[in-house]
Structures are given as C-alpha cells and as structure tokens.
Coordinates of C-alpha atoms in Angstrom, one line a residue:
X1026 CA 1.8 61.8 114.7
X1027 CA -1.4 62.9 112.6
X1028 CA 0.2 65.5 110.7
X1029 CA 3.7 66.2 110.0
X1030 CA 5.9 68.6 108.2
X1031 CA 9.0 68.5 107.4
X1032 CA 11.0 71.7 105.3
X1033 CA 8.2 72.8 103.8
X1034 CA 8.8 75.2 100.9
X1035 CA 6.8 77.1 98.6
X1036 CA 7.0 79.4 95.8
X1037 CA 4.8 81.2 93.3
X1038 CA 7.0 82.8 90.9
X1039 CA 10.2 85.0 92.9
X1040 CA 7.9 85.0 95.9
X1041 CA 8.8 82.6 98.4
X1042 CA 5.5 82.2 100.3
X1043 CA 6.3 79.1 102.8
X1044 CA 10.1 79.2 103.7
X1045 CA 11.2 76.0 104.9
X1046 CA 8.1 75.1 107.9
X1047 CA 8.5 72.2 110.1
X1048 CA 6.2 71.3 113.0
X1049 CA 3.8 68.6 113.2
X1050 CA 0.1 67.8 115.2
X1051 CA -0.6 65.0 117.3
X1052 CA -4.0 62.9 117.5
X1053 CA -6.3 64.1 120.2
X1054 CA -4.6 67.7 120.2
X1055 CA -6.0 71.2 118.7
X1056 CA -3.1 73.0 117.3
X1057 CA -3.4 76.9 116.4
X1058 CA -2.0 77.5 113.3
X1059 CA -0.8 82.0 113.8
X1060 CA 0.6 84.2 111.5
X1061 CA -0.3 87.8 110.1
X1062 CA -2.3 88.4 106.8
X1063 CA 0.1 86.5 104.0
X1064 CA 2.0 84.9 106.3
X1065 CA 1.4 81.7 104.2
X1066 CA -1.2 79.8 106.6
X1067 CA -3.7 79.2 103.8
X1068 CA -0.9 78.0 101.4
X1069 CA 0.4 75.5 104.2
X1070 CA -2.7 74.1 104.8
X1071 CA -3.3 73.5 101.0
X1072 CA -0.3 72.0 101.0
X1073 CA -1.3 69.6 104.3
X1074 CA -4.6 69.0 101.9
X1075 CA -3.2 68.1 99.0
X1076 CA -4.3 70.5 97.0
X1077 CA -1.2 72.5 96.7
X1078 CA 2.6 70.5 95.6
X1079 CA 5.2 72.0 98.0
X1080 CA 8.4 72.7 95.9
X1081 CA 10.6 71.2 98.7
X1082 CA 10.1 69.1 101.8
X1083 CA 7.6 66.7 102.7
X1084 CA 4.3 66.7 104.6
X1085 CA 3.5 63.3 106.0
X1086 CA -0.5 62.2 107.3
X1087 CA -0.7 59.4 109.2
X1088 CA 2.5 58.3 108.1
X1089 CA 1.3 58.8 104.1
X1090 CA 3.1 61.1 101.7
X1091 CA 0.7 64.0 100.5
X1092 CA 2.5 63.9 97.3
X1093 CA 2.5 59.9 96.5
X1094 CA -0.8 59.3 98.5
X1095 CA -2.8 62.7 97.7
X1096 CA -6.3 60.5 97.2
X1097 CA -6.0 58.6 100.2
X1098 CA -5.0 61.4 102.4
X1099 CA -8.1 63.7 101.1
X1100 CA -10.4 60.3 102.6
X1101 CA -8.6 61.1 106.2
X1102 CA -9.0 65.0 106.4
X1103 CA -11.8 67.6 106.5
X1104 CA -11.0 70.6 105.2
X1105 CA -12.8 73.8 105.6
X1106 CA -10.8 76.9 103.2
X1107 CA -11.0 80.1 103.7
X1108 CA -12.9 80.6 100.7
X1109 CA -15.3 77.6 102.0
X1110 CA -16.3 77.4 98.0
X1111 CA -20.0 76.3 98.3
X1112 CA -22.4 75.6 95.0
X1113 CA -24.7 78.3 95.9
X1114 CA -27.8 76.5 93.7
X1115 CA -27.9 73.7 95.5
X1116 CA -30.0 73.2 98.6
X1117 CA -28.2 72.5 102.2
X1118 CA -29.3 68.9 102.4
X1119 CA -28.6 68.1 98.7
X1120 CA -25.3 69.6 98.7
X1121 CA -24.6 67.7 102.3
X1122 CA -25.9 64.5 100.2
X1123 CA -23.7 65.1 97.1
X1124 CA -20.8 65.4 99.5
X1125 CA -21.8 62.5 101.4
X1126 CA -21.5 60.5 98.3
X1127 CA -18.3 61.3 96.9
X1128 CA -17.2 60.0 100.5
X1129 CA -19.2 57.0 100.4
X1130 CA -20.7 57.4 103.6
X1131 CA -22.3 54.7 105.1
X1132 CA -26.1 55.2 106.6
X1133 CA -25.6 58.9 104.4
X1134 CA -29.4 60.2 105.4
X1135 CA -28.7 59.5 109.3
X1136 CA -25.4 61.1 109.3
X1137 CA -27.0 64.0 107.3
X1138 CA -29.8 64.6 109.9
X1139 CA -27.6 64.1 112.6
X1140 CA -24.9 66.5 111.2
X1141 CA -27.7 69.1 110.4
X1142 CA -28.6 68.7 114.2
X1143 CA -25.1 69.3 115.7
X1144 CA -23.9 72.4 113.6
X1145 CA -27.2 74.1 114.0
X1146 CA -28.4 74.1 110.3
X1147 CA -31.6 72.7 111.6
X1148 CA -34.0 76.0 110.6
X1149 CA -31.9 76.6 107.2
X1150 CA -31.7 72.8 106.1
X1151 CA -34.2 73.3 103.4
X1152 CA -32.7 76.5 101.6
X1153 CA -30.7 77.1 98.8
X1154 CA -26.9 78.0 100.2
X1155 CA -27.2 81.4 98.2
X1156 CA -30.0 82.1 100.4
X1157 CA -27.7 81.6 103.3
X1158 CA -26.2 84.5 105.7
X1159 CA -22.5 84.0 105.4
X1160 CA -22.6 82.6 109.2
X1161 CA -25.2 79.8 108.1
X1162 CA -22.7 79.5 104.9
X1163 CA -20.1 79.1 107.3
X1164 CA -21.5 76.4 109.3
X1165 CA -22.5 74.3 106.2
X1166 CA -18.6 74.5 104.9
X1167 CA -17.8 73.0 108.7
X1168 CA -21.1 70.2 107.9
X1169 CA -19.4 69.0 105.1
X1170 CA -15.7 68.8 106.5
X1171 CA -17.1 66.7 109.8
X1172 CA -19.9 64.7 107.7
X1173 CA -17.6 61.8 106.5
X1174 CA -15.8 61.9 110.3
X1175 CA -12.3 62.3 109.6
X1176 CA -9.1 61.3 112.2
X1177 CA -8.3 64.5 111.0
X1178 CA -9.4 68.5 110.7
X1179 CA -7.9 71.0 108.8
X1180 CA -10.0 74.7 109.4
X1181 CA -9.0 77.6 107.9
X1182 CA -10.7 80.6 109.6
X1183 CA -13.9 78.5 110.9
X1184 CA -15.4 81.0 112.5
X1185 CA -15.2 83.6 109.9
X1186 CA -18.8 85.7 109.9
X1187 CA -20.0 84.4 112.7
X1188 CA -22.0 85.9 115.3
X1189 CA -20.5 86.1 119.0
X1190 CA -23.0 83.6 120.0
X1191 CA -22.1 80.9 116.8
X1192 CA -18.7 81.6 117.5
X1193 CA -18.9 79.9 120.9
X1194 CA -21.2 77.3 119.4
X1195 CA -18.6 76.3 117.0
X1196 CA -15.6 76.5 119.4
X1197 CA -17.0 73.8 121.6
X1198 CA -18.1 71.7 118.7
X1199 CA -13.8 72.2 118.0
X1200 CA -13.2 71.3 121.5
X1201 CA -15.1 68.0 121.5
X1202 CA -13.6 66.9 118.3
X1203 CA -10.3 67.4 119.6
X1204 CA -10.9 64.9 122.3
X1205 CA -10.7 62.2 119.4
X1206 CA -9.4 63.9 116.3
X1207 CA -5.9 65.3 115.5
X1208 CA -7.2 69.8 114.7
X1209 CA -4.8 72.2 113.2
X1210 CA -6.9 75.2 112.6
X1211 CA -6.0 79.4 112.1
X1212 CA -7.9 82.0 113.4
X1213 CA -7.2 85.7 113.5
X1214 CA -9.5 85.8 116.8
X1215 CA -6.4 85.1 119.5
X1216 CA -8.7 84.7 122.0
X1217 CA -10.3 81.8 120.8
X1218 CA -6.6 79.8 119.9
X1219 CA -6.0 80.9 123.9
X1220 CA -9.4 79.2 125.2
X1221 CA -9.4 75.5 123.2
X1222 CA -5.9 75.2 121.6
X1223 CA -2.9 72.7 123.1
X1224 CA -0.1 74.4 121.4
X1225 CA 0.4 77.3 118.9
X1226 CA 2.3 77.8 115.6
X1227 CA 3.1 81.1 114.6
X1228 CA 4.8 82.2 111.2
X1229 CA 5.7 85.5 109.8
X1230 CA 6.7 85.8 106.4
X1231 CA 6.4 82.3 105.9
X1232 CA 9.1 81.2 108.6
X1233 CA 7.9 79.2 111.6
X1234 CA 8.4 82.1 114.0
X1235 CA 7.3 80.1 117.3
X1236 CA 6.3 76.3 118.2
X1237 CA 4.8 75.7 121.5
X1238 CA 2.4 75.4 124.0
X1239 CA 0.9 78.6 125.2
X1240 CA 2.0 77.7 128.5
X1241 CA 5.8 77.6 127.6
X1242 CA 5.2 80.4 125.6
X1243 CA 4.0 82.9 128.1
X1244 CA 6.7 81.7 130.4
X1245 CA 9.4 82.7 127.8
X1246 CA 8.4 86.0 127.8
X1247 CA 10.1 87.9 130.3
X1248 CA 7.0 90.6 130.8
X1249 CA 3.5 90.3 133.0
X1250 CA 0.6 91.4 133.5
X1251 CA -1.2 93.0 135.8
X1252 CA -5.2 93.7 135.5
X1253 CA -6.8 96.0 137.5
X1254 CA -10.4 97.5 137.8
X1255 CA -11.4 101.1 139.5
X1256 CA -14.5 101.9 140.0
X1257 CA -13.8 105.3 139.7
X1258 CA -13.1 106.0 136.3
X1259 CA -9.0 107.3 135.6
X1260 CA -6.7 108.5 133.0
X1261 CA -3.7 105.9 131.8
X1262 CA -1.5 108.5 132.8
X1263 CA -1.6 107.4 136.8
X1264 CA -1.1 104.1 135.6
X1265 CA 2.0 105.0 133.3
X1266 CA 3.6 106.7 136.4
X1267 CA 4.1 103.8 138.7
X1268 CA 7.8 102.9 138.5
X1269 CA 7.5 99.5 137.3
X1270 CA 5.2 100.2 134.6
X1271 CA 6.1 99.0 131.2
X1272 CA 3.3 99.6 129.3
X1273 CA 0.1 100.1 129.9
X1274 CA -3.7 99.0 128.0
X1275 CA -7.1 99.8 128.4
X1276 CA -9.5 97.0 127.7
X1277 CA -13.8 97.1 127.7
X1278 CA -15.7 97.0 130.6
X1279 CA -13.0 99.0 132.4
X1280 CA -10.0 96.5 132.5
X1281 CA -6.5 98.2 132.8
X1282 CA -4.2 95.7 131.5
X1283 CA -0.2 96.9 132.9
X1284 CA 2.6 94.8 131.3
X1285 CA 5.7 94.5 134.3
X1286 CA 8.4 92.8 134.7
X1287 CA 7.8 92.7 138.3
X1288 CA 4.2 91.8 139.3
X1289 CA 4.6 92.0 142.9
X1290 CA 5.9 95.5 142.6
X1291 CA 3.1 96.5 140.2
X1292 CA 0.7 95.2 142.8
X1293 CA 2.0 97.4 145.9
X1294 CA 2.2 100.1 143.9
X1295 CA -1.2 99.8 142.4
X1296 CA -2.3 99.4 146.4
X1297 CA -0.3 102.6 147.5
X1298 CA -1.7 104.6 144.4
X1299 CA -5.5 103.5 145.7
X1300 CA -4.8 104.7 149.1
X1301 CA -3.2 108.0 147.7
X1302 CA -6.1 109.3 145.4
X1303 CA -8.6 107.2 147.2
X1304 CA -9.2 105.1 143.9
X1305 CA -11.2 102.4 144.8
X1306 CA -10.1 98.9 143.0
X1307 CA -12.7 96.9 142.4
X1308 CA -10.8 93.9 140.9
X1309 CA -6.6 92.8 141.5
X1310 CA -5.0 89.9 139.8
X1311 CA -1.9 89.3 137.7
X1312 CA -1.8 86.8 134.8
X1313 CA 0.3 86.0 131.9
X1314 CA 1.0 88.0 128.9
X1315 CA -1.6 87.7 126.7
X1316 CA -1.7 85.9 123.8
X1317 CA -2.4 89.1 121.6
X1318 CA 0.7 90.5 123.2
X1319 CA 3.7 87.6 122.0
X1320 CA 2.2 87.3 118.8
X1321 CA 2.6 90.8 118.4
X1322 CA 6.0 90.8 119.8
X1323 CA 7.1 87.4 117.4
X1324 CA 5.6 89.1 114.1
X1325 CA 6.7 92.5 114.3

C-alpha cells in the first residue's frame, strides 16, 4: 500500500482534532478524503506529509515511517495545502525552478516547460505569482506538487478558486495521474470525489465515519432516488403527495430529485400522477443516492 494509517491521533491542547483514523490508499487508486469544516482533513494530511507529529499511531509511506523517515518520505509525495503558501515575489518559472532544485530534478528546464504546458500556466508563466488570480495561483501550487513526479499525491482542496471550466481541467489532469500514482485528495465539491474517485473516506469530528467505495456505499443506504423532469413547470407539493415519497429536492435546470425506498413504486406513481394532471415528463430514471445525500446522512 502507498499510504497507510494506522490509530492516528492528534491533539492541540484539550482539543482532540484526529481521534484514532485508520484507512490506507493503494497505488493506482484516487481516494476522497470527506469530512465537514474541522473535521481534521487538513491536520491528517499534515500528518501523512510529515509536517505534523501525530501523538499516537503510525502513518506508514511506502512501507517508511513518517516519523523515523520524514526526509525521505517528503522526496515521494507532492503536497498541495490548503493554504498552497506561494512566495508571491517570485516569478512562476523561477519559483517552479527554485522548487525544481531543492528536488534535484533531472533535465529541470524540460520538465519546467513541460509542466507549464500541462497545467495551463502557459500565458502566466512570465508573471510574478502576486500578479496571479487565485485560480492561476492555484494551478502553480498543483505545478510544483507534480514537477518532481511523485508515486504519490497528497491535495488538499485542489480545485479551490477555480473556474468551472479549470475545475474540469484539473480533474482530468487528477484522473490521469491516478492511472500510475497512489491520490488521496479532499474536496468540499462532492460531485467531483463522485466523478474520478475509487473509494471515499469520510470523518466527522475527527473519527473515520465511513471507508469505502462509493459503490458499496450507495448500496448501504437503504433509500433511492428517483429523478424526474416536467416540462410543465410544478410545485414540490404533487411530488411530496405520492405515497412512497420520502423526501423530495429540486435541482437546476428542472431536475426533481425524490428519495424512496421503493423505486419502482415511485416510478408508477410518478406515471399515474402525469396521466392525472396531464404533466408531461420529459425525462424518467432512478439512480443511487447521491453522494451529497450519505455524507449528509454520516456527518450529521
């Protein structure tokens, strides 16, 4: 295994912010890393980094202690924060450069122009970084944690600030490196952990609250849903009626998202409610919960 942990506890003080977290990442898989605001992600990863002591438990990298092999273990991981701590006077190529160096990377001004190339930092490559938007920011952060080519990524909110259109960008530059590379990364944007991730770790209060693929996780939930599209437009209220109904959502571009327990009921009754009011449905299917919806139900 690329990553694993083992009791993993944490305190600052009274506050316990990591409470005894186990789970571990495998090489060629992208692992989403869950958990509210303060849940203790950003102190795990730290931890995982080496730039944080646990005060209990171990966290092993390739088979190398964090603790007893902290150098070593930095040479094997790129790390993007969330505070992706930049030197704002430096330029992007000379601060790509500078940490090129302290990596000893071989052929540096290739793997520089070539890095510049695949993150997009092509138009901003000769700017200061405190001239950057906090996207472009972003995306050198993500440069410099790829640039020395790691077996392993650690990414703390790497899409943070950026543009719909970047954040795709950046999600298949994830995917690909999860092909070779072991990828724990958190994200508060659930619908990107749903589209690229293998498996999911979710804490709450710094306890591992769920550890699993989405696949087993959606089938451990013992609710549906059911997504529907009118083209007339209707109030939640006909939707709330139907008698196997649990709870019903309204999502953009007209998406009526009803969690069941019994799809197939959900379905006729959604059919026999068209033909009543002569609703007109212009889309049908049922899916798994969502996401969104068991990480709401696991953290609450």
């Amino acid at each position: 295994m690329a990553i694993e942990v083992h009791g993993l506890v944490k305190r600052f003080g009274t506050q316990v912010a990591v409470n005894n977290i186990s789970f571990s990442v495998n090489q060629q898989e992208i692992v989403g890393f869950l958990g509210p605001n303060g849940a203790g992600k950003s102190t795990t990863m730290k931890i995982i980094t080496g730039y944080l002591q646990a005060n209990e438990g171990k966290v092993l990298v390739n088979g190398l202690d964090v603790q007893k092999n902290t150098l070593e273990v930095k040479r094997s991981i790129g790390y993007l924060p969330e505070s992706n701590a930049l030197y704002h006077d430096m330029y992007v190529k000379e601060y790509l450069k500078f940490v090129g160096k302290i990596y000893q990377v071989n052929q540096l001004p290739a793997r520089i122009a070539e890095i510049i190339e695949w993150i997009g930092l092509g138009v901003e490559q000769h700017k200061q970084i405190g001239q950057l938007s906090k996207g472009y920011k972003q995306r050198v952060g993500l440069a410099a944690a790829l640039l020395h080519n790691p077996p392993i990524l650690v990414l703390d909110e790497p899409t943070s600030g950026l543009d719909p259109n970047q954040i795709i960008e950046i999600r298949n530059i994830i995917q690909q490196q999860g092909q070779t590379k072991a990828v724990l990364f958190s994200s508060h944007i659930l619908q990107e952990v749903e589209a690229i991730c293998h498996k999911v770790v979710i804490i709450a209060k710094g306890e591992v609250k769920a550890n699993d693929t989405l696949a087993n996780l959606q089938a451990l939930s013992n609710k549906k849903i059911v997504r529907v599209v009118f083209e007339e437009s209707i109030e939640a209220e006909w939707l709330q009626r139907l008698p196997s109904t649990v709870a019903v959502n309204k999502k953009p571009q007209g998406v009526w998202e009803i969690t069941t327990q019994n799809m197939a009921a959900t379905k006729k009754e959604i059919m026999h409610l068209a033909v009543e009011q002569e609703f007109h449905i212009a889309e049908l299917q049922a899916g798994n919960h969502a996401l969104e919806n068991i990480f709401a139900s696991i953290t609450k």
